[in-house]
Coordinates of C-alpha atoms and ligand atoms in Angstrom, one line a residue:
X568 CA 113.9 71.3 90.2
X569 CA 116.0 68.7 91.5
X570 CA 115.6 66.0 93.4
X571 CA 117.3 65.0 96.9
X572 CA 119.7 62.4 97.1
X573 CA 118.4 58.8 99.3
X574 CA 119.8 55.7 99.2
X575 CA 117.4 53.1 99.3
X576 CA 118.6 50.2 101.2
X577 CA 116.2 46.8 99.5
X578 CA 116.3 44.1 102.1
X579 CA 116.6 40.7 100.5
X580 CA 115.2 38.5 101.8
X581 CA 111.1 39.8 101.4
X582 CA 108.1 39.4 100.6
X583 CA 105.8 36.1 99.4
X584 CA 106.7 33.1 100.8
X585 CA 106.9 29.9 100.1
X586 CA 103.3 28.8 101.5
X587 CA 102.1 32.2 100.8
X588 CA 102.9 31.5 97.2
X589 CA 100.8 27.9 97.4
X590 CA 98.4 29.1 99.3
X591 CA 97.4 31.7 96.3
X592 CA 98.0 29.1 93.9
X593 CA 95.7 26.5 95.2
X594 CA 93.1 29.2 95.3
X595 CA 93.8 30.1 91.6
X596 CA 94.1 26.4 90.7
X597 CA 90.8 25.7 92.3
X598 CA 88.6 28.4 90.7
X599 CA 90.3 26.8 87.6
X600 CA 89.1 23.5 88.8
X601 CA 86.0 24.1 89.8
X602 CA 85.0 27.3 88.8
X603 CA 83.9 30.7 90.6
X604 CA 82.8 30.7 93.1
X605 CA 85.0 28.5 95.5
X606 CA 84.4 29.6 99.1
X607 CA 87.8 30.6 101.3
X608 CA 87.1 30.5 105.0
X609 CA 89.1 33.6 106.7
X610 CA 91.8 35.6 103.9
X611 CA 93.9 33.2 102.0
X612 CA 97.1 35.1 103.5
X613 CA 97.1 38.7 105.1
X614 CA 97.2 40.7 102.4
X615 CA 93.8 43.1 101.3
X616 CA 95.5 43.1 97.5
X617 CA 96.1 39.7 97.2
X618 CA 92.5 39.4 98.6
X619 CA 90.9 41.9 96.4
X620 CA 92.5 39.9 93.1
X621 CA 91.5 36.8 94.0
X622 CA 87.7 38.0 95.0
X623 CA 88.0 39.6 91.2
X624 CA 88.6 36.3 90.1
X625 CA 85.7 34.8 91.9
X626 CA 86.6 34.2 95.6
X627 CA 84.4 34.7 98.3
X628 CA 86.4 35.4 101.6
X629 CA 84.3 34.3 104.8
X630 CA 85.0 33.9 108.8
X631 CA 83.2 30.7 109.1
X632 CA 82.3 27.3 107.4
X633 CA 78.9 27.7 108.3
X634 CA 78.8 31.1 105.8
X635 CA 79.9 28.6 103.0
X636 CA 77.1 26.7 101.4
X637 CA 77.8 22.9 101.5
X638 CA 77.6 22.3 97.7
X639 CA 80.5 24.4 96.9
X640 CA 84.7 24.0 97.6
X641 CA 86.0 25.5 100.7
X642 CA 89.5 26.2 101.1
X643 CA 91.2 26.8 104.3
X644 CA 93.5 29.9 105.0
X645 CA 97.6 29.2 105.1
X646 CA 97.2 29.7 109.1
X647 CA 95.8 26.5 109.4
X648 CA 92.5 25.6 111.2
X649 CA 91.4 23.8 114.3
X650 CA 91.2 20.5 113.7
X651 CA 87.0 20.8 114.4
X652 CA 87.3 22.8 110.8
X653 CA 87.6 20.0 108.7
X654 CA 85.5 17.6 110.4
X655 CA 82.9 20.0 110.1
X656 CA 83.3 20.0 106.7
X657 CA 83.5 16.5 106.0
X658 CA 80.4 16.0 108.3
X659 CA 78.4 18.5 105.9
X660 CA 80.2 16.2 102.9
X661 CA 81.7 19.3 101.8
X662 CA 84.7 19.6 99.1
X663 CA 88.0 20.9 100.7
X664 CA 91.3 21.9 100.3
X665 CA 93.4 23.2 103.3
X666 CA 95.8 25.4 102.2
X667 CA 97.6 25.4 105.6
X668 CA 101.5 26.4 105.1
X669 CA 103.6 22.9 105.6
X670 CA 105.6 24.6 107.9
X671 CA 102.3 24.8 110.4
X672 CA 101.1 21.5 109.7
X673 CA 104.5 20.4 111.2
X674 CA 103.8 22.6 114.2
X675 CA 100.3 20.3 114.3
X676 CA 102.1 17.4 114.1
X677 CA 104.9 17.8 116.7
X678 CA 101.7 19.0 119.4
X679 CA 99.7 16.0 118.4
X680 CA 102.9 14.0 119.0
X681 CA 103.5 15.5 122.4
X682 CA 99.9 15.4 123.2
X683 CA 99.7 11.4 122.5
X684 CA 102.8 11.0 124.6
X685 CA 101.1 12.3 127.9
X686 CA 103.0 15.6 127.6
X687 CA 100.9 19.0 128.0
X688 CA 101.4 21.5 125.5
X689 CA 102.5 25.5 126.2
X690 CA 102.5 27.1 123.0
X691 CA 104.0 31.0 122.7
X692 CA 102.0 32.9 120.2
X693 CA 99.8 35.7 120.0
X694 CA 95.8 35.4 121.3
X695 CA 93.6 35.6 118.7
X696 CA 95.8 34.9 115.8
X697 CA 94.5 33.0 113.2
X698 CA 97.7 30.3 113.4
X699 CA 97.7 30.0 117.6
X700 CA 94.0 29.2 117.3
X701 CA 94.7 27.4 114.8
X702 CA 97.2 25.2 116.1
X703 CA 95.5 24.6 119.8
X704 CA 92.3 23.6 118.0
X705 CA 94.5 20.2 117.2
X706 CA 94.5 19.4 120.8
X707 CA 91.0 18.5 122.8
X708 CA 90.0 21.9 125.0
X709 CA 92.5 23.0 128.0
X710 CA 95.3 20.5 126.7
X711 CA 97.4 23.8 125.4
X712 CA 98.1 26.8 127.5
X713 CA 99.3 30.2 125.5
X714 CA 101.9 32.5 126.8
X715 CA 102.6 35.4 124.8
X716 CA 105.2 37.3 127.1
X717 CA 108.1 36.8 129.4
X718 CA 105.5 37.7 131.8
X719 CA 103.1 34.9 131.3
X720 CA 105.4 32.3 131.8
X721 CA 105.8 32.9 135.3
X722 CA 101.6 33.1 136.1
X723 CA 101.0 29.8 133.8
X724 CA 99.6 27.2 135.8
X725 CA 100.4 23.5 134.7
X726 CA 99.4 20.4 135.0
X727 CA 102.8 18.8 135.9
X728 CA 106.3 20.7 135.3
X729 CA 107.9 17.0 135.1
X730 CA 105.1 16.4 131.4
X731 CA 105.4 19.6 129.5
X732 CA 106.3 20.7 125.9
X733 CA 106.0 23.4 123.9
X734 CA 105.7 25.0 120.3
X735 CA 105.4 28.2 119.0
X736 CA 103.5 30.5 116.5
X737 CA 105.6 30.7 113.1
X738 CA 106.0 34.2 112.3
X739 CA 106.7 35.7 116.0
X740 CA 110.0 37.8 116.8
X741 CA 113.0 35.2 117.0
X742 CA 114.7 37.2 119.2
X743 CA 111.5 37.8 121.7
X744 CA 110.8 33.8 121.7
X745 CA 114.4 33.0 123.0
X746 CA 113.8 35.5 125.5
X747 CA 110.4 33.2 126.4
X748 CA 111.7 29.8 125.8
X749 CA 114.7 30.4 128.1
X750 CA 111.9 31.9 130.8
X751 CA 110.0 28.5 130.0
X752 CA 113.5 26.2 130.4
X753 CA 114.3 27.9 133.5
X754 CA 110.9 27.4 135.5
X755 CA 110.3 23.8 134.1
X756 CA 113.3 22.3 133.1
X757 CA 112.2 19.5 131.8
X758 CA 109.8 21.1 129.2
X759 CA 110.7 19.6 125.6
X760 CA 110.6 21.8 122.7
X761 CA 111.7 21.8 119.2
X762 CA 115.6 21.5 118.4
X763 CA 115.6 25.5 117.3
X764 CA 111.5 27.0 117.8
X765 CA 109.0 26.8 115.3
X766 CA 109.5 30.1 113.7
X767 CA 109.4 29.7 110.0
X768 CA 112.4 30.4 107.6
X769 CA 110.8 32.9 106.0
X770 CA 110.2 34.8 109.1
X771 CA 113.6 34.4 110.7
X772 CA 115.6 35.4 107.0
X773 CA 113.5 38.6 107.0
X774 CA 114.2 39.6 110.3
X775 CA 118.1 38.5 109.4
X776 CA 117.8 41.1 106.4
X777 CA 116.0 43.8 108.3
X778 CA 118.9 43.6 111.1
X779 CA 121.3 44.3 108.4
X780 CA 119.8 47.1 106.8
X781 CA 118.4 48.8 109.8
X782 CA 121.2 50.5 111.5
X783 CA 122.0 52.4 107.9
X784 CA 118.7 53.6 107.8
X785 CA 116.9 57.2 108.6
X786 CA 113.8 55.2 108.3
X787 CA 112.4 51.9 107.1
X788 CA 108.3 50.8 105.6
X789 CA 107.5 47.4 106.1
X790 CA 105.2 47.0 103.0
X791 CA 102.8 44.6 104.9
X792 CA 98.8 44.2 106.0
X793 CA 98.0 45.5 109.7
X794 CA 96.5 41.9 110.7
X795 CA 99.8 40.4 109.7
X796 CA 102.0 39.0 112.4
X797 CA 105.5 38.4 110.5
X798 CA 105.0 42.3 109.0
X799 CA 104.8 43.7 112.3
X800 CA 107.1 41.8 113.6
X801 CA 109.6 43.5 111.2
X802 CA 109.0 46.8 112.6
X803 CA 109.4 45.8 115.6
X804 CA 112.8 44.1 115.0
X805 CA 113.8 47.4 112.6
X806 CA 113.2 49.5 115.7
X807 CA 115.0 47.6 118.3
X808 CA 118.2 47.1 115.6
X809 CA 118.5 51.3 115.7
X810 CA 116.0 52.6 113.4
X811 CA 114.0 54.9 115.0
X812 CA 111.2 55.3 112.3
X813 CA 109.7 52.3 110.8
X814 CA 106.4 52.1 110.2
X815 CA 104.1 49.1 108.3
X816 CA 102.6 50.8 104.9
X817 CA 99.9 48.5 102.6
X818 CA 101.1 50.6 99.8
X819 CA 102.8 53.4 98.5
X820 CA 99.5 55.9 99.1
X821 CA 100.4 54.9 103.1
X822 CA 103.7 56.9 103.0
X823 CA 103.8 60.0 105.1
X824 CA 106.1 62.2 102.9
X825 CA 106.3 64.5 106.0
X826 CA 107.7 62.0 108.3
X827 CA 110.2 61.8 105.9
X828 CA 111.5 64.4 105.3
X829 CA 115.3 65.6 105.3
X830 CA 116.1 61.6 105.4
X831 CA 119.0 60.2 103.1
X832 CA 118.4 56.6 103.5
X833 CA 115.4 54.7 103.5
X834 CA 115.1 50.8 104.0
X835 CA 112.5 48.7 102.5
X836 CA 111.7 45.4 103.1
X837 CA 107.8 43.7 103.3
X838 CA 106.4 41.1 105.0
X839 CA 106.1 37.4 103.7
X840 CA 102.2 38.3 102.8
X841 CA 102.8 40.9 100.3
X842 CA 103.3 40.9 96.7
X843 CA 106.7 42.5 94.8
X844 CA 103.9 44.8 93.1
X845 CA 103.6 46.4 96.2
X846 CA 107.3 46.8 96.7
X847 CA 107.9 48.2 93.1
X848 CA 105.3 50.2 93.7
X849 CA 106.8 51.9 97.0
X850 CA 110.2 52.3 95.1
X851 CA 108.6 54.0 92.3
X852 CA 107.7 56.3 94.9
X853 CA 110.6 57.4 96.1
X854 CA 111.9 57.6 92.7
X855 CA 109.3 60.0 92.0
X856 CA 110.4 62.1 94.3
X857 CA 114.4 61.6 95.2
X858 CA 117.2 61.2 93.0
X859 CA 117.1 57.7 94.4
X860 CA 120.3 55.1 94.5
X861 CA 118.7 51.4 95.1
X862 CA 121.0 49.0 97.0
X863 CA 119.8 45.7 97.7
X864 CA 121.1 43.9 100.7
X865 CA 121.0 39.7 100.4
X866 CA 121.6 37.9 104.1
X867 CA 120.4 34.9 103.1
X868 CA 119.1 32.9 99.2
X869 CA 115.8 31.3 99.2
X870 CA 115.0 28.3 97.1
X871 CA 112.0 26.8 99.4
X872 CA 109.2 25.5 96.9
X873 CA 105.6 23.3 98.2
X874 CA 103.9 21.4 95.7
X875 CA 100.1 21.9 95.8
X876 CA 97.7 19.2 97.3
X877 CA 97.2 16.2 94.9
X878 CA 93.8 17.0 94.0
X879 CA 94.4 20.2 92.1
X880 CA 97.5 18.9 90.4
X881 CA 97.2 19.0 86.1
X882 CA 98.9 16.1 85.2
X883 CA 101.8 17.4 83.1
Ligands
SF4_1521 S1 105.5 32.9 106.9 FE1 106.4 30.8 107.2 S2 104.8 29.6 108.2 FE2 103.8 31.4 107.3 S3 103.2 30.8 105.3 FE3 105.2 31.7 105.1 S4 106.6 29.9 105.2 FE4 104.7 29.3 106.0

């Protein structure tokens, strides 16, 4: 029998990321370290497979520092933790490494700066995500307000329009923050914020490359976890750029073949969280069952590396 013809359109940029790829590491290198098991408080990045390989390898995901007995390492998730996290952990004379992605720890940073300058903090993110909880546990209780929408800004109540700054989560929709930040400039016009927003590089160039492909596309899969905010995001951002279906799969077994069907282009791309396994693994099947032409689409090169933390480094 043979096969329909699709064109498969491979969005470059994808996938891991620069502090999802040290993130993993300094888990790996840790085990190697200190041997299994070494404790990770929430999932290193949102990803179950990544997860799943690293509990194989000995692991052991909890919520809380308190699930983690105090005479074994504890590493802390790439969102970053409030700052209550380590203390804790240094109170109980605990072993830690904090795997937080560089990119949030500058997020800390510039709120800790703005908070030591008198300025109150509004930072746009999502409730309940690991990062935004995250990054307003660096700042005493109260000191940072969350917007998530458009919306919000106009309700938040502040301390003094004239003192106000703001950050933002790193993986949201670029698009949707401008769309907040310029509500934020226009009702306090003297809020400071970063030159650009926070959002990552990773985020933004896979958005970039989603835009590109999406307009070509019958349908796109974000290969990507449910609980992950720069893989949804992609969806989102595939939608609104003209692609009506585009949906977030974990893995190839998540494809509904009957959605699909009569399509002659597909896009693929995956959020910064999931492997190139996964990816292979969703082009296989489509090569399984189309006479498929792959055509990868590059919008932007990425040569962004982070060294691990000192006190996993093998001396060469
Ligand atoms: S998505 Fe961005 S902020 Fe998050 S881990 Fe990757 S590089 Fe860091």
């Amino acid at each position: 029998m043979t096969k329909p013809a699709l064109t498969l359109y491979l969005a470059a940029p994808r996938g891991f990321c620069a502090g999802v790829d040290r993130a993993i590491k300094i888990v790996e290198l840790a085990l190697q370290k200190w041997g299994a098991p070494v404790y990770v408080r929430h999932e290193i990045v949102h990803n179950r497979f990544v997860v799943d390989g690293l509990r194989a390898k000995g692991a052991v995901f909890v919520e809380e520092l308190e699930d983690c007995p105090p005479d074994r390492p504890v590493i802390f998730s790439a969102h970053g933790v409030p700052k209550a996290v380590p203390a804790e952990a240094a109170r109980r004379e605990m072993v830690y490494v904090d795997a937080t992605c560089p990119l949030v720890s500058k997020v800390h940073i510039e709120a800790q700066r703005h908070h030591e300058a008198g300025l109150q903090m509004i930072m746009i993110g999502h409730a309940g995500h690991p990062e935004t909880i995250g990054t307003m546990g660096q700042l005493p209780e109260g000191e940072v307000l969350l917007v998530e929408t458009v919306a919000d800004v106009a309700q938040v109540q502040v301390r003094d329009p004239a003192r106000l700054a703001f950050v933002t989560q790193t993986t949201l929709s670029v698009d949707d923050t401008s769309e907040i930040v310029a509500a934020l400039q226009a009702r306090f016009p003297a809020i400071i914020g970063p030159h650009k927003e926070d959002i990552c590089y990773a985020t933004t160039n896979r958005q970039e490359a989603v835009k590109a492909i999406a307009p070509d596309c019958d349908a796109l899969l974000v290969v990507g976890a449910p609980n992950s905010s720069n893989s949804k995001r992609l969806v989102e951002v595939a939608r609104r750029a003209g692609c009506a279906y585009a949906q977030l799969v974990q893995r190839a077994t998540d494809i509904d073949w009957r959605a699909l069907e009569g399509i002659r282009s597909i896009g693929v791309t995956a959020g910064a969280s999931a492997p190139e396994v996964l990816i292979d693994e969703v082009v296989q099947a489509f090569r399984d069952r189309y006479d498929l032409t792959v055509d990868m689409v590059e919008t932007a090169r990425e040569d962004v590396e982070f060294k691990v933390p000192r006190v996993l480094r093998v001396p060469a």
